[in-house]
């Protein structure tokens, strides 16, 4: 069997498995597809991967992906530094911005508490979040998803921040139970933002 | 919204969509995963893509993927040049080799007739297949899958080759109807190979 499969093809099939949800069969299918039908796409993907990995870091203020030390949103003088909205993922921040009803700052957790996956307070940089809130004495709006894990994350953060005297609110349950921010229309999300209520200790 | 999403992240998400079966949502999920949890994997994938696209061509004899002009199997003096086994994909060739019951040559179609997808005789290089059979006056064994498209491909090829006086056989229907070579065990496939029968005009 040696030499029957080009070694660089083997290598590509293995490398494709770093993508989430891609098993051995689909990695093989992807490699064949690229080699037979889309070599230009494969070249472009290779370059995009290199460029993205080299240039994209996390904003030192909001933790969102950014090519600068401080992202454009955090650097903007037009934003209200007295409000800090906590979201799980960059896509949630984009959804929130699309509602055009929020002019404060953000903190992007890049995940949610998920003990079974080994994602805890440390992985989500709660220490940086608390430090930032203390420094700017801002009000915190928790806009994590209304899933079990999103709710648990909000509850944990509310307890943590309130113990430090921070005013904390949670966006309103305008979203369906189990709903994710990314899948809801702007109107519903705007409403949920307006109807946010303070989290009582 | 301008500047909120790093442009190289946008570019990466778009580039990932060249992979078959990857829509906008999973492209985004993949990009986030690589940036947050597997930057080394992403770098390795980029290099593997570059190397594979630069080095992998098609063997000029069997049409399989190869890093040489003529692949190791086609260059081997141990193979019987009087037998040519036609398979759909490289994985089918590997399966056939695993049975260790076939010592002839191969022709890899890199697909099967599929008019709706625009894949016809030209795309599958039937002209090169016919030319090769004529030059080496070999017997042809059709080992395409026993699916509707694989059967149609075998039928088309049998008619084409028999009109040129070539002896053509089809591997035996030891496989379940609708079965694919890649999913069958070696024993069944070896049996099907032994019980191949000549295709009668
Ligand atoms: Zn920022
Ligand atoms: Zn070859």
Coordinates of C-alpha atoms and ligand atoms in Angstrom, one line a residue:
Chain A
X1 CA 0.0 0.0 0.0
X2 CA 3.0 2.3 0.6
X3 CA 3.2 5.1 -1.9
X4 CA -0.3 4.6 -3.3
X5 CA -1.8 7.7 -1.6
X6 CA 0.3 10.8 -2.1
X7 CA 1.7 11.8 1.3
X8 CA 0.7 15.4 0.9
X9 CA -2.9 14.2 0.3
X10 CA -2.8 12.2 3.5
X11 CA -1.4 15.2 5.3
X12 CA -4.1 17.5 3.9
X13 CA -6.9 15.0 5.0
X14 CA -5.5 14.9 8.5
X15 CA -5.0 18.6 8.7
X16 CA -8.7 19.3 7.7
X17 CA -9.8 17.4 10.8
X18 CA -8.8 20.4 12.9
X19 CA -12.1 21.9 11.7
X20 CA -14.9 21.3 14.1
X21 CA -17.4 18.7 13.0
X22 CA -15.2 17.3 10.3
X23 CA -14.5 13.6 10.6
X24 CA -12.3 11.3 8.5
X25 CA -14.9 10.8 5.7
X26 CA -15.8 14.5 5.2
X27 CA -12.1 15.5 5.5
X28 CA -11.4 13.1 2.6
X29 CA -14.4 14.4 0.6
X30 CA -13.2 18.0 1.2
X31 CA -9.6 17.2 0.1
X32 CA -10.9 15.5 -3.1
X33 CA -13.2 18.3 -3.9
X34 CA -10.5 21.0 -3.5
X35 CA -8.0 19.0 -5.6
X36 CA -10.4 18.2 -8.4
X37 CA -12.7 21.2 -8.5
X38 CA -11.4 24.2 -6.6
X39 CA -7.7 24.6 -6.4
X40 CA -8.0 28.4 -6.5
X41 CA -10.4 28.2 -3.5
X42 CA -7.9 26.1 -1.6
X43 CA -5.1 28.5 -2.3
X44 CA -7.2 31.4 -1.2
X45 CA -8.2 29.5 2.0
X46 CA -4.6 28.8 2.8
X47 CA -3.7 32.5 2.5
X48 CA -6.7 33.6 4.5
X49 CA -5.8 31.2 7.3
X50 CA -2.3 32.5 7.4
X51 CA -3.3 36.1 7.3
X52 CA -6.1 35.7 9.9
X53 CA -3.9 33.8 12.4
X54 CA -1.1 36.3 11.9
X55 CA -3.3 39.5 12.3
X56 CA -6.2 38.7 14.5
X57 CA -5.8 39.1 18.3
X58 CA -8.2 40.0 21.1
X59 CA -9.1 43.6 21.9
X60 CA -7.5 44.4 25.2
X61 CA -10.7 46.2 26.4
X62 CA -13.7 44.2 25.1
X63 CA -11.9 40.9 24.3
X64 CA -13.6 40.7 20.8
X65 CA -11.5 39.7 17.9
X66 CA -9.5 42.7 16.6
X67 CA -6.6 43.5 14.4
X68 CA -5.7 46.4 16.7
X69 CA -4.7 46.4 20.4
X70 CA -7.9 48.3 21.0
X71 CA -10.8 47.7 18.6
X72 CA -12.6 50.5 16.7
X73 CA -15.7 50.2 18.9
X74 CA -13.7 50.5 22.1
X75 CA -11.7 53.4 20.7
X76 CA -14.8 55.3 19.6
X77 CA -15.4 58.5 21.7
X78 CA -19.1 58.2 20.8
X79 CA -19.8 55.2 23.0
X80 CA -21.1 55.5 26.5
X81 CA -18.4 54.2 28.8
X82 CA -20.8 54.0 31.7
X83 CA -22.6 51.0 30.3
X84 CA -21.0 47.6 29.7
X85 CA -22.9 44.9 27.8
X86 CA -21.6 41.3 28.3
X87 CA -22.2 38.9 25.4
X88 CA -21.0 35.4 24.7
X89 CA -19.7 35.7 21.2
X90 CA -18.7 38.3 18.5
X91 CA -21.8 37.4 16.5
X92 CA -24.0 38.4 19.5
X93 CA -22.2 41.8 19.6
X94 CA -23.0 42.3 15.9
X95 CA -26.6 41.4 16.5
X96 CA -26.8 43.9 19.3
X97 CA -25.3 46.6 17.2
X98 CA -27.8 45.9 14.4
X99 CA -30.6 46.9 16.8
X100 CA -29.1 50.4 17.0
X101 CA -30.6 50.8 20.4
X102 CA -27.4 50.4 22.5
X103 CA -24.5 52.9 22.6
X104 CA -22.5 51.6 25.5
X105 CA -19.4 49.3 25.6
X106 CA -19.1 45.6 25.4
X107 CA -17.3 42.7 26.9
X108 CA -17.2 39.5 24.8
X109 CA -16.8 36.4 26.9
X110 CA -15.9 34.2 23.8
X111 CA -17.9 31.4 25.3
X112 CA -20.1 30.6 28.3
X113 CA -19.6 28.7 31.5
X114 CA -19.5 25.0 30.6
X115 CA -17.8 23.0 33.3
X116 CA -18.1 19.7 31.4
X117 CA -16.0 21.3 28.6
X118 CA -13.5 22.7 31.1
X119 CA -14.7 26.3 30.4
X120 CA -14.8 28.2 33.7
X121 CA -14.4 31.7 35.1
X122 CA -10.7 31.7 34.2
X123 CA -11.2 30.8 30.5
X124 CA -13.8 33.5 30.1
X125 CA -11.6 36.1 31.7
X126 CA -14.0 37.1 34.5
X127 CA -11.1 38.7 36.3
X128 CA -10.5 41.2 33.4
X129 CA -14.2 41.9 33.3
X130 CA -14.4 42.7 37.0
X131 CA -11.3 44.8 36.8
X132 CA -12.7 46.8 34.0
X133 CA -16.0 47.4 35.7
X134 CA -14.2 48.5 38.9
X135 CA -12.0 50.9 37.0
X136 CA -14.8 52.5 35.0
X137 CA -17.5 52.1 37.7
X138 CA -20.0 51.2 34.9
X139 CA -23.4 49.5 35.0
X140 CA -23.4 46.0 33.6
X141 CA -26.0 44.5 31.2
X142 CA -25.9 40.7 30.9
X143 CA -26.8 39.7 27.4
X144 CA -25.8 36.1 27.4
X145 CA -28.1 33.6 25.7
X146 CA -31.3 32.3 27.3
X147 CA -30.0 28.8 27.2
X148 CA -29.1 26.7 30.3
X149 CA -25.5 27.6 30.0
X150 CA -26.1 31.3 29.1
X151 CA -28.4 31.7 32.1
X152 CA -25.9 30.0 34.4
X153 CA -23.2 32.3 33.2
X154 CA -25.5 35.4 33.8
X155 CA -26.4 34.2 37.2
X156 CA -22.8 33.6 38.2
X157 CA -21.7 37.0 36.9
X158 CA -24.6 38.8 38.5
X159 CA -23.7 37.3 41.9
X160 CA -20.0 38.1 41.4
X161 CA -20.5 41.7 40.3
X162 CA -23.3 42.5 42.8
X163 CA -20.9 41.4 45.6
X164 CA -18.8 44.3 44.5
X165 CA -21.6 46.7 44.6
X166 CA -22.0 46.9 40.8
X167 CA -25.5 47.6 39.3
X168 CA -26.3 44.6 37.1
X169 CA -29.3 44.0 34.8
X170 CA -30.3 41.2 32.4
X171 CA -31.8 41.8 29.0
X172 CA -35.5 41.0 29.1
X173 CA -36.9 37.6 28.3
X174 CA -38.4 38.7 25.1
X175 CA -36.6 35.9 23.5
X176 CA -38.2 32.4 23.4
X177 CA -36.9 30.0 26.1
X178 CA -33.8 28.3 24.8
X179 CA -33.5 31.0 22.2
X180 CA -30.1 32.3 21.0
X181 CA -29.4 36.0 20.3
X182 CA -28.0 35.2 16.9
X183 CA -31.3 33.6 15.7
X184 CA -33.7 36.3 16.9
X185 CA -34.9 39.3 14.8
X186 CA -33.6 42.8 15.6
X187 CA -37.0 44.1 16.8
X188 CA -37.3 41.4 19.5
X189 CA -33.8 41.9 20.6
X190 CA -34.2 45.7 20.8
X191 CA -37.3 45.2 22.9
X192 CA -35.5 42.9 25.2
X193 CA -32.8 45.5 25.6
X194 CA -35.2 48.2 26.5
X195 CA -37.1 46.0 29.0
X196 CA -34.0 44.9 30.7
X197 CA -34.4 44.7 34.5
X198 CA -32.1 45.0 37.4
X199 CA -30.9 41.7 38.8
X200 CA -31.9 41.6 42.4
X201 CA -29.7 39.9 44.9
Chain B
X1 CA -20.8 48.5 11.7
X2 CA -17.7 49.3 9.7
X3 CA -14.6 48.1 11.4
X4 CA -16.4 46.0 13.9
X5 CA -15.4 42.7 12.4
X6 CA -11.7 42.4 11.5
X7 CA -11.5 42.2 7.7
X8 CA -9.2 39.2 7.8
X9 CA -11.8 37.4 9.9
X10 CA -14.5 38.2 7.3
X11 CA -12.1 37.0 4.6
X12 CA -11.4 33.7 6.5
X13 CA -15.1 33.0 7.0
X14 CA -15.7 33.6 3.2
X15 CA -12.7 31.5 2.3
X16 CA -13.9 28.5 4.4
X17 CA -17.0 28.3 2.3
X18 CA -15.0 26.8 -0.6
X19 CA -15.3 23.6 1.5
X20 CA -18.2 21.3 0.4
X21 CA -21.1 21.3 2.8
X22 CA -19.9 24.4 4.7
X23 CA -22.5 27.2 4.9
X24 CA -22.2 30.7 6.4
X25 CA -23.0 29.5 10.0
X26 CA -20.5 26.7 10.1
X27 CA -17.8 28.7 8.3
X28 CA -18.2 31.3 11.2
X29 CA -18.1 28.5 13.8
X30 CA -15.0 27.1 12.2
X31 CA -13.2 30.4 12.0
X32 CA -14.0 31.2 15.7
X33 CA -12.9 27.7 16.8
X34 CA -9.5 28.0 15.0
X35 CA -8.8 31.5 16.3
X36 CA -9.8 30.7 19.9
X37 CA -8.7 27.1 20.3
X38 CA -6.5 25.8 17.5
X39 CA -4.2 28.4 15.9
X40 CA -1.5 25.7 15.5
X41 CA -4.0 23.5 13.6
X42 CA -5.0 26.4 11.4
X43 CA -1.3 27.1 10.5
X44 CA -0.8 23.4 9.8
X45 CA -3.9 23.4 7.6
X46 CA -2.7 26.4 5.6
X47 CA 0.6 24.7 5.0
X48 CA -1.0 21.4 4.1
X49 CA -3.3 23.1 1.6
X50 CA -0.4 24.9 -0.1
X51 CA 1.8 21.8 -0.3
X52 CA -1.0 19.6 -1.5
X53 CA -2.1 22.0 -4.2
X54 CA 1.5 22.5 -5.3
X55 CA 2.5 18.9 -5.4
X56 CA -0.6 16.7 -6.2
X57 CA -1.4 16.1 -9.8
X58 CA -3.1 13.3 -11.6
X59 CA -1.1 10.2 -12.7
X60 CA -0.9 10.3 -16.5
X61 CA -1.7 6.6 -16.7
X62 CA -4.3 5.8 -14.1
X63 CA -5.6 9.3 -13.4
X64 CA -5.4 8.8 -9.6
X65 CA -3.9 11.6 -7.5
X66 CA -0.1 11.4 -7.6
X67 CA 2.9 13.5 -6.8
X68 CA 4.8 11.9 -9.8
X69 CA 4.0 12.1 -13.5
X70 CA 3.4 8.3 -13.3
X71 CA 2.3 6.9 -9.9
X72 CA 4.1 4.1 -8.0
X73 CA 1.4 1.6 -8.8
X74 CA 1.5 2.3 -12.6
X75 CA 5.3 2.3 -12.5
X76 CA 5.5 -1.1 -10.8
X77 CA 6.8 -3.9 -13.0
X78 CA 4.9 -6.4 -10.8
X79 CA 1.5 -5.4 -12.0
X80 CA -0.3 -7.2 -14.8
X81 CA -0.7 -4.7 -17.7
X82 CA -3.2 -6.9 -19.4
X83 CA -6.0 -6.1 -16.9
X84 CA -7.4 -2.7 -16.3
X85 CA -9.9 -2.1 -13.4
X86 CA -12.0 1.0 -13.6
X87 CA -13.1 2.6 -10.3
X88 CA -14.8 5.8 -9.5
X89 CA -12.6 7.2 -6.7
X90 CA -9.1 6.9 -5.2
X91 CA -10.7 5.4 -2.1
X92 CA -12.2 2.6 -4.2
X93 CA -8.7 1.8 -5.6
X94 CA -7.4 1.6 -2.0
X95 CA -10.3 -0.7 -1.0
X96 CA -9.6 -3.0 -4.0
X97 CA -5.9 -3.1 -3.1
X98 CA -6.8 -4.1 0.4
X99 CA -8.4 -7.3 -0.9
X100 CA -5.0 -8.3 -2.3
X101 CA -6.7 -10.4 -4.9
X102 CA -6.1 -8.1 -7.9
X103 CA -2.7 -7.5 -9.5
X104 CA -3.7 -5.6 -12.6
X105 CA -3.7 -1.9 -13.4
X106 CA -6.3 0.8 -12.7
X107 CA -8.1 3.7 -14.2
X108 CA -9.7 6.1 -11.7
X109 CA -12.6 8.1 -13.2
X110 CA -12.6 10.6 -10.3
X111 CA -16.4 10.5 -10.4
X112 CA -19.3 8.9 -12.2
X113 CA -21.6 9.9 -14.9
X114 CA -24.0 12.5 -13.5
X115 CA -25.7 14.5 -16.2
X116 CA -27.5 16.7 -13.7
X117 CA -24.2 17.8 -12.2
X118 CA -22.7 18.3 -15.7
X119 CA -20.4 15.3 -15.3
X120 CA -20.2 13.4 -18.6
X121 CA -17.8 11.3 -20.7
X122 CA -15.5 14.3 -21.2
X123 CA -15.2 15.2 -17.5
X124 CA -14.4 11.5 -16.7
X125 CA -11.7 11.3 -19.5
X126 CA -13.3 8.3 -21.3
X127 CA -11.2 9.2 -24.3
X128 CA -8.0 8.7 -22.3
X129 CA -9.4 5.4 -21.0
X130 CA -10.3 4.1 -24.5
X131 CA -6.9 5.2 -25.8
X132 CA -5.1 3.4 -23.1
X133 CA -7.1 0.2 -23.6
X134 CA -6.4 0.3 -27.3
X135 CA -2.7 0.8 -26.8
X136 CA -2.3 -2.0 -24.3
X137 CA -5.1 -4.2 -25.7
X138 CA -6.1 -5.1 -22.1
X139 CA -9.2 -6.6 -20.6
X140 CA -11.4 -4.2 -18.7
X141 CA -13.0 -4.9 -15.3
X142 CA -15.7 -2.3 -14.4
X143 CA -15.7 -1.8 -10.6
X144 CA -17.9 1.3 -10.3
X145 CA -20.4 1.4 -7.5
X146 CA -23.7 -0.5 -7.6
X147 CA -25.6 2.7 -7.3
X148 CA -27.9 4.1 -10.1
X149 CA -25.1 6.4 -11.3
X150 CA -22.3 3.8 -10.9
X151 CA -24.4 1.2 -12.9
X152 CA -25.2 3.8 -15.6
X153 CA -21.5 4.6 -15.9
X154 CA -20.6 0.9 -16.1
X155 CA -23.3 0.3 -18.8
X156 CA -22.1 3.3 -20.8
X157 CA -18.4 2.2 -20.6
X158 CA -19.3 -1.5 -21.5
X159 CA -21.1 -0.4 -24.6
X160 CA -18.4 2.0 -25.6
X161 CA -15.5 -0.5 -25.1
X162 CA -17.3 -3.5 -26.5
X163 CA -18.0 -1.6 -29.7
X164 CA -14.2 -1.5 -30.0
X165 CA -13.9 -5.3 -29.5
X166 CA -12.6 -5.0 -25.9
X167 CA -13.4 -7.8 -23.5
X168 CA -15.3 -6.2 -20.6
X169 CA -16.5 -7.6 -17.3
X170 CA -18.3 -6.2 -14.3
X171 CA -17.4 -7.2 -10.7
X172 CA -20.0 -9.5 -9.3
X173 CA -23.1 -8.2 -7.5
X174 CA -21.8 -9.5 -4.2
X175 CA -22.4 -6.1 -2.8
X176 CA -25.8 -5.1 -1.5
X177 CA -28.0 -3.1 -4.0
X178 CA -27.2 0.5 -3.6
X179 CA -23.9 -0.4 -1.8
X180 CA -20.7 1.5 -2.2
X181 CA -17.3 -0.1 -2.5
X182 CA -15.9 2.0 0.2
X183 CA -18.4 0.7 2.8
X184 CA -18.1 -3.0 2.1
X185 CA -15.7 -5.4 3.8
X186 CA -12.7 -6.8 2.0
X187 CA -14.0 -10.3 1.9
X188 CA -17.2 -9.4 0.1
X189 CA -15.3 -7.2 -2.3
X190 CA -12.7 -10.0 -3.0
X191 CA -15.5 -12.4 -3.7
X192 CA -17.2 -9.9 -6.1
X193 CA -13.9 -9.6 -7.9
X194 CA -13.4 -13.3 -8.3
X195 CA -17.0 -13.8 -9.5
X196 CA -16.8 -11.0 -12.1
X197 CA -18.6 -11.9 -15.3
X198 CA -18.1 -10.8 -18.8
X199 CA -20.6 -8.1 -19.9
X200 CA -22.5 -9.6 -22.9
X201 CA -23.5 -7.2 -25.6
Ligands
LIG1 ZN1 -12.7 46.3 21.9
LIG2 ZN1 -1.0 5.7 -11.9

